[in-house]
Amino acid sequence: MASIWLHLGLGSFHRAHQAYAFNELLKQGETGWALEAGNIRDDAEFTVQGLIGQNLSYTLETVSPEGERQYHTIKAFSKVIPYVKGLTPLIDEGARPETRIISFTVTEAGYYLDENLKLMQGQSAVAEDLKGGVNTIYGVVAAMLRRRMATNAGDVTLLCCDNVRENGAKFEKGLKEFLTLRGESDVIAFMDEHTTCPNTMVDRITPRPAPALKDEIKAATGIEDAVPVMSESFFQWVIEDRFKAGRPSLEKAGVEMVASVTAYEDAKLRILNASHTCLALLGVIKGYNYVFECARDPELYSLTYDYVTNSVIPCIEGHGIDVEAYRDVVLSRFKNDHIRDTLQRICQDSFSKLINFVKPTLVDCYVKGVDPQGVVLIAALYLNFLFYLKDGKVDFEYQDSSFDKAWALSVTEAADPVAAYAATELLFGELKPYPRFVEDLRERYAFVKAYAQKHPL
């Protein structure tokens, strides 16, 4: 019987990235592994039912910056598991001894960790799971491990595939704190002996599928596909080679297996992800809808380029990566007008993104004496975004599971909003020893406000 790789989070990114890589292995004759997937929430069942109706096959359209389109028929999944309340079928699958890898994509906000990597127990989903629920990745994986322990199901790798720095280590820490709070020291002992949580770095820009994508694919291929997905042609996946119970030959699919992902993820999160957020928050001011519009705007491009060049590169040089070349490739990818990545998608979870993508450079700049102007700009842009949300100037629904509306209101209604914002522990607590930060934030926010006045919505 084949070993099972179970993925939690059957969204567009997984289907364009991890499932794409697994499909490449299947095309090369991989027979020892089978990929299965399901969701821990009920908000993506259209995808699950669409896949079931198409014999688990779907089309991935990839587009290069030059506009070259390729159509890949993806038949990676051997099984998809429909959502049911309580997630019993999904937990059953994760508890099988044949399941040797459990991976997941739950977005940056789905880990519920504060700036000290402590579990945010006040979040309702976390609070429910601490009482036995299965609303979060912690509750679900804990249930699987508990069953595996009870049935001697053996070793398993827990593989985080989200854009979170040191994602495997942070997930492991969060899960162990979760289990400690529930008094399940026996499950922690089982984890220590029978699991690993490798760090990974993933990269492939994957917009939400546009309604017109189905018609595009029908015209190009003749295929009627209810749940297609599209992405850029660029693909990167770097994984620490610490699999507890074996793995497929991922190298054959272009995956980089390494001893440490630190240099790769540092460059990617600070340059690509933070620049994405910078462009999107700037683009909201100018009324743009897509990332490529922002990247092709000379002013916005220049501000983002300066952020990377003056704030990021001096902080991460010497990591063994040509960061200048990486910067240029990334910003070129953003200009791809065939990837109609929306500002709504990039702006979602901005609070968490500020913590994961922006804060490391912000702190480094003050600690190392590097020019902080470019990175402080991103912090100032998010403060401006809070005012836009309050004033109804954001013409899309803002989704952020870590967003505290009461906090946002306290900032925007404060007598001194900049000071109130700068005092937010989760975002800027590590900058308390550097009073210059507040001065810099005032200057950059004044710049943003002046810029916004030139481009009234």
Coordinates of C-alpha atoms in Angstrom, one line a residue, residues 21-22 35 55 91 132 139 165 168 180 193 200-201 244 292 315 328-329 362 424-425 457:
A21 CA 4.9 19.4 -7.6
F22 CA 3.3 16.1 -6.6
L35 CA -1.8 12.7 -2.0
N55 CA -12.7 12.7 -10.9
I91 CA -9.0 13.1 11.6
G132 CA -11.8 20.2 22.8
G139 CA -7.0 21.4 17.5
R165 CA 9.3 32.7 9.1
G168 CA 7.9 24.5 11.2
T180 CA 0.3 22.0 27.6
E193 CA 9.5 10.8 19.7
T200 CA 9.9 25.3 4.5
M201 CA 9.9 28.2 2.1
K244 CA 10.4 11.4 10.1
F292 CA 0.7 44.7 -11.7
C315 CA 20.2 43.7 6.9
D328 CA 15.1 42.5 -9.5
V329 CA 13.5 39.1 -10.3
L362 CA 12.1 47.1 11.1
T424 CA 0.9 48.4 19.9
E425 CA 2.9 45.7 21.5
L457 CA -10.5 58.5 -3.4

